[in-house]
């Protein structure tokens, strides 16, 4: 990786934060647009979450005996019930360790 | 204590509880950076130059998957595009500030700082020097993020790869979505994104599956919003 790529990424990120503060004088988005923009995290994050869980190293679907799927489901249940970010991450990680180090051994 | 310092301190206090999940997230980021082999300087460099946890991890993941620079750059932009909305919301309160202030505050405009300062601004619309709240909240996030990154870098060289800590990337993003689990529309949008990304992972060139999936999911979100408006 080149430092130049990191700097470009930094500039892009800065511009996403700065541009609206710099350009807008007051609120210009209507309610409908705001509603749609509120879905942005739900639209992006699963695209990052799903492939590494469902696909194996060769890129083909791995649905049988896949500890990541079970651990992710457990994390979802804990997240749904607790609404706690840290509890969700640790529930997933600990159940994953249990599956790979104890259950599948 | 004068008014500016009071507001600054208030920002620090308000954002502090939100730092509890940020700290381990920073450590995980540092560990992953070391596990993927980009070295300590680039790992901390990303935290200082980009200063956006989610996008830094996406960058690492795409880089390790061999994505091109253009894909990495556009994915970082896509993940961070939510800040456009934050800026749009806050512009109402910050539009009268000097350019230097706008630049400094933009640099630290992260999710947690936005959340608490937007709340403060809404309640203190006419207060002078209210922007010091965002300064305090933002630089608290910044400091915690840098410290936790460094801790992660130190731990990264001793944590064995068998622990599968790269799985925590998925878990961290999953955890950021916990508030969406209860809404049917959000679940539909998440499923569209996840399924398109999984199918597209092998079929869409240049690792552009994240952007394609995100746009498909936003299209679904648009349709769902429009249907909902018609009903009313």
Short mmCIF file of C-alpha atoms in Angstrom, two decimals, chain B:
data_model
loop_
_atom_site.label_atom_id
_atom_site.label_comp_id
_atom_site.label_asym_id
_atom_site.label_seq_id
_atom_site.Cartn_x
_atom_site.Cartn_y
_atom_site.Cartn_z
CA UNK B 1 -14.10 28.63 34.30
CA UNK B 2 -15.20 30.77 31.38
CA UNK B 3 -18.06 29.97 29.06
CA UNK B 4 -15.95 28.49 26.24
CA UNK B 5 -14.13 26.09 28.54
CA UNK B 6 -17.40 25.08 30.20
CA UNK B 7 -18.93 24.21 26.84
CA UNK B 8 -15.76 22.34 25.82
CA UNK B 9 -15.85 20.33 29.06
CA UNK B 10 -19.53 19.60 28.54
CA UNK B 11 -18.70 18.13 25.13
CA UNK B 12 -16.04 15.89 26.65
CA UNK B 13 -18.40 14.68 29.39
CA UNK B 14 -21.31 14.11 27.00
CA UNK B 15 -19.32 11.96 24.57
CA UNK B 16 -17.41 9.93 27.18
CA UNK B 17 -19.96 7.10 27.64
CA UNK B 18 -19.91 6.55 23.88
CA UNK B 19 -16.16 5.94 24.06
CA UNK B 20 -16.66 2.59 25.81
CA UNK B 21 -17.29 0.67 22.56
CA UNK B 22 -14.84 2.85 20.59
CA UNK B 23 -11.88 1.78 22.70
CA UNK B 24 -12.02 -1.98 21.96
CA UNK B 25 -12.93 -1.15 18.34
CA UNK B 26 -9.67 0.81 18.06
CA UNK B 27 -7.71 -2.06 19.58
CA UNK B 28 -9.31 -4.51 17.13
CA UNK B 29 -8.43 -2.17 14.27
CA UNK B 30 -4.79 -1.97 15.41
CA UNK B 31 -4.57 -5.76 15.78
CA UNK B 32 -6.06 -6.31 12.30
CA UNK B 33 -3.68 -3.77 10.78
CA UNK B 34 -0.74 -5.72 12.19
CA UNK B 35 -2.26 -9.09 11.23
CA UNK B 36 -2.62 -7.96 7.62
CA UNK B 37 0.97 -6.82 7.65
CA UNK B 38 0.78 -3.13 6.78
CA UNK B 39 3.08 -2.29 9.67
CA UNK B 40 2.79 0.02 12.68
CA UNK B 41 3.38 3.34 10.88
CA UNK B 42 0.68 2.84 8.28
CA UNK B 43 -1.73 1.44 10.88
CA UNK B 44 -1.47 4.59 13.03
CA UNK B 45 -1.13 6.74 9.88
CA UNK B 46 -4.59 5.63 8.74
CA UNK B 47 -6.02 6.52 12.15
CA UNK B 48 -4.56 10.03 11.99
CA UNK B 49 -5.09 10.79 8.28
CA UNK B 50 -8.51 9.20 7.75
CA UNK B 51 -9.83 9.07 11.34
CA UNK B 52 -12.88 6.95 10.55
CA UNK B 53 -12.96 3.47 12.08
CA UNK B 54 -15.41 1.77 9.73
CA UNK B 55 -13.72 3.09 6.59
CA UNK B 56 -10.24 2.20 7.87
CA UNK B 57 -11.28 -1.41 8.38
CA UNK B 58 -12.96 -1.53 4.96
CA UNK B 59 -9.74 -0.18 3.47
CA UNK B 60 -7.70 -2.93 5.17
CA UNK B 61 -10.09 -5.64 4.08
CA UNK B 62 -10.19 -4.50 0.45
CA UNK B 63 -6.43 -4.07 0.40
CA UNK B 64 -5.86 -7.61 1.70
CA UNK B 65 -8.30 -8.89 -0.95
CA UNK B 66 -6.20 -7.26 -3.67
CA UNK B 67 -8.65 -4.53 -4.68
CA UNK B 68 -7.46 -1.70 -6.94
CA UNK B 69 -6.76 1.80 -5.60
CA UNK B 70 -9.82 3.19 -7.35
CA UNK B 71 -12.10 0.62 -5.69
CA UNK B 72 -10.52 1.25 -2.30
CA UNK B 73 -10.92 5.00 -2.70
CA UNK B 74 -14.55 4.80 -3.83
CA UNK B 75 -15.43 2.30 -1.10
CA UNK B 76 -13.92 4.56 1.56
CA UNK B 77 -15.95 7.40 0.06
CA UNK B 78 -19.11 5.26 0.04
CA UNK B 79 -18.70 4.15 3.66
CA UNK B 80 -18.05 7.74 4.74
CA UNK B 81 -20.81 9.27 2.64
CA UNK B 82 -23.03 9.23 5.74
CA UNK B 83 -20.98 12.21 6.96
CA UNK B 84 -22.55 14.29 4.18
CA UNK B 85 -25.78 13.99 6.11
CA UNK B 86 -24.12 14.93 9.40
CA UNK B 87 -22.59 18.01 7.77
CA UNK B 88 -25.92 18.96 6.23
CA UNK B 89 -27.64 18.72 9.60
CA UNK B 90 -24.93 20.67 11.47
CA UNK B 91 -24.48 23.36 8.78
CA UNK B 92 -27.49 25.10 10.30
CA UNK B 93 -25.46 25.76 13.47
CA UNK B 94 -21.96 26.14 12.04
CA UNK B 95 -22.54 28.22 8.89
CA UNK B 96 -21.56 31.52 10.55
CA UNK B 97 -18.15 30.26 11.79
CA UNK B 98 -14.80 31.19 10.25
CA UNK B 99 -13.31 28.82 7.67
CA UNK B 100 -10.57 27.63 10.06
CA UNK B 101 -13.21 26.53 12.57
CA UNK B 102 -15.15 24.71 9.85
CA UNK B 103 -11.99 22.85 8.82
CA UNK B 104 -11.04 21.85 12.37
CA UNK B 105 -14.56 20.74 13.31
CA UNK B 106 -14.96 18.80 10.04
CA UNK B 107 -11.83 16.78 10.79
CA UNK B 108 -13.33 15.48 14.05
CA UNK B 109 -16.93 15.08 12.87
CA UNK B 110 -17.30 11.35 13.65
CA UNK B 111 -20.50 9.43 14.44
CA UNK B 112 -20.28 9.75 18.23
CA UNK B 113 -19.35 13.44 18.26
CA UNK B 114 -22.14 14.19 15.82
CA UNK B 115 -24.65 12.32 17.97
CA UNK B 116 -23.96 14.25 21.20
CA UNK B 117 -23.20 17.70 19.72
CA UNK B 118 -26.23 17.68 17.44
CA UNK B 119 -28.31 16.98 20.52
CA UNK B 120 -26.59 19.84 22.40
CA UNK B 121 -27.01 22.29 19.50
CA UNK B 122 -30.70 21.49 19.19
CA UNK B 123 -31.20 22.31 22.86
CA UNK B 124 -28.94 25.41 22.87
CA UNK B 125 -29.78 26.98 19.51
CA UNK B 126 -28.99 30.57 20.45
CA UNK B 127 -26.05 29.98 22.76
CA UNK B 128 -22.80 31.72 21.85
CA UNK B 129 -19.68 29.58 21.39
CA UNK B 130 -21.75 26.39 21.26
CA UNK B 131 -19.31 25.00 18.68
CA UNK B 132 -16.84 24.39 21.54
CA UNK B 133 -19.06 21.44 22.45
CA UNK B 134 -18.23 19.71 19.15
CA UNK B 135 -14.55 20.61 19.61
CA UNK B 136 -14.51 18.86 23.00
CA UNK B 137 -16.53 15.84 21.88
CA UNK B 138 -14.60 15.46 18.61
CA UNK B 139 -11.12 15.61 20.10
CA UNK B 140 -12.12 13.22 22.87
CA UNK B 141 -13.02 10.71 20.14
CA UNK B 142 -9.76 11.50 18.35
CA UNK B 143 -7.61 10.95 21.45
CA UNK B 144 -9.33 7.67 22.39
CA UNK B 145 -9.05 6.42 18.81
CA UNK B 146 -5.30 7.10 18.59
CA UNK B 147 -4.53 5.57 22.01
CA UNK B 148 -6.55 2.43 21.27
CA UNK B 149 -4.95 2.09 17.83
CA UNK B 150 -1.49 2.16 19.43
CA UNK B 151 -2.57 -0.45 22.01
CA UNK B 152 -3.86 -2.62 19.16
CA UNK B 153 -0.55 -2.28 17.32
CA UNK B 154 1.31 -3.44 20.44
CA UNK B 155 -1.10 -6.34 21.01
CA UNK B 156 -1.17 -7.19 17.29
CA UNK B 157 2.36 -8.49 17.31
CA UNK B 158 1.57 -10.91 20.16
CA UNK B 159 -1.97 -12.04 19.26
CA UNK B 160 -1.89 -15.34 17.33
CA UNK B 161 -3.68 -15.50 13.97
CA UNK B 162 -5.61 -18.68 14.92
CA UNK B 163 -7.88 -16.59 17.14
CA UNK B 164 -9.57 -15.44 13.94
CA UNK B 165 -9.70 -11.81 14.94
CA UNK B 166 -10.49 -10.81 11.35
CA UNK B 167 -13.96 -12.25 12.05
CA UNK B 168 -14.38 -9.33 14.46
CA UNK B 169 -14.58 -7.03 11.40
CA UNK B 170 -17.91 -8.60 10.53
CA UNK B 171 -18.98 -8.64 14.18
CA UNK B 172 -18.12 -4.97 14.69
CA UNK B 173 -20.20 -3.84 11.72
CA UNK B 174 -22.97 -6.18 12.77
CA UNK B 175 -22.93 -4.59 16.21
CA UNK B 176 -23.22 -1.10 14.68
CA UNK B 177 -26.51 -2.23 13.10
CA UNK B 178 -28.24 -3.51 16.26
CA UNK B 179 -30.77 -0.67 16.20
CA UNK B 180 -31.83 -1.75 12.70
CA UNK B 181 -32.71 -5.31 13.73
CA UNK B 182 -36.15 -4.27 15.01
CA UNK B 183 -37.43 -2.56 11.87
CA UNK B 184 -38.74 -4.69 9.01
CA UNK B 185 -37.82 -2.15 6.33
CA UNK B 186 -34.24 -1.97 7.59
CA UNK B 187 -34.02 -5.76 7.65
CA UNK B 188 -35.13 -5.88 4.00
CA UNK B 189 -32.52 -3.25 3.06
CA UNK B 190 -29.81 -5.17 4.96
CA UNK B 191 -30.74 -8.46 3.26
CA UNK B 192 -30.63 -6.85 -0.20
CA UNK B 193 -27.19 -5.42 0.55
CA UNK B 194 -25.81 -8.67 2.00
CA UNK B 195 -27.18 -10.97 -0.71
CA UNK B 196 -26.08 -8.74 -3.60
CA UNK B 197 -22.60 -8.47 -2.04
CA UNK B 198 -22.30 -12.25 -1.54
CA UNK B 199 -23.37 -13.01 -5.11
CA UNK B 200 -21.34 -10.10 -6.48
CA UNK B 201 -18.17 -10.99 -4.57
CA UNK B 202 -17.14 -13.40 -7.34
CA UNK B 203 -19.03 -11.95 -10.27
CA UNK B 204 -18.48 -8.17 -10.02
CA UNK B 205 -14.97 -7.15 -11.12
CA UNK B 206 -12.47 -5.01 -9.17
CA UNK B 207 -14.03 -5.85 -5.79
CA UNK B 208 -16.69 -3.25 -6.54
CA UNK B 209 -19.31 -5.46 -4.88
CA UNK B 210 -19.59 -3.18 -1.83
CA UNK B 211 -20.66 -0.16 -3.88
CA UNK B 212 -22.98 -2.18 -6.14
CA UNK B 213 -24.60 -3.80 -3.10
CA UNK B 214 -24.95 -0.48 -1.26
CA UNK B 215 -26.60 1.19 -4.26
CA UNK B 216 -28.99 -1.75 -4.76
CA UNK B 217 -29.94 -1.59 -1.10
CA UNK B 218 -30.46 2.19 -1.26
CA UNK B 219 -32.70 1.65 -4.29
CA UNK B 220 -34.72 -0.80 -2.20
CA UNK B 221 -34.82 1.76 0.63
CA UNK B 222 -36.09 4.41 -1.80
CA UNK B 223 -38.85 2.12 -3.06
CA UNK B 224 -39.86 1.18 0.48
CA UNK B 225 -39.97 4.84 1.51
CA UNK B 226 -42.07 5.82 -1.51
CA UNK B 227 -44.54 2.95 -0.96
CA UNK B 228 -44.85 3.97 2.65
CA UNK B 229 -45.55 7.61 1.72
CA UNK B 230 -48.28 6.57 -0.72
CA UNK B 231 -50.08 4.62 1.97
CA UNK B 232 -50.38 7.72 4.15
#
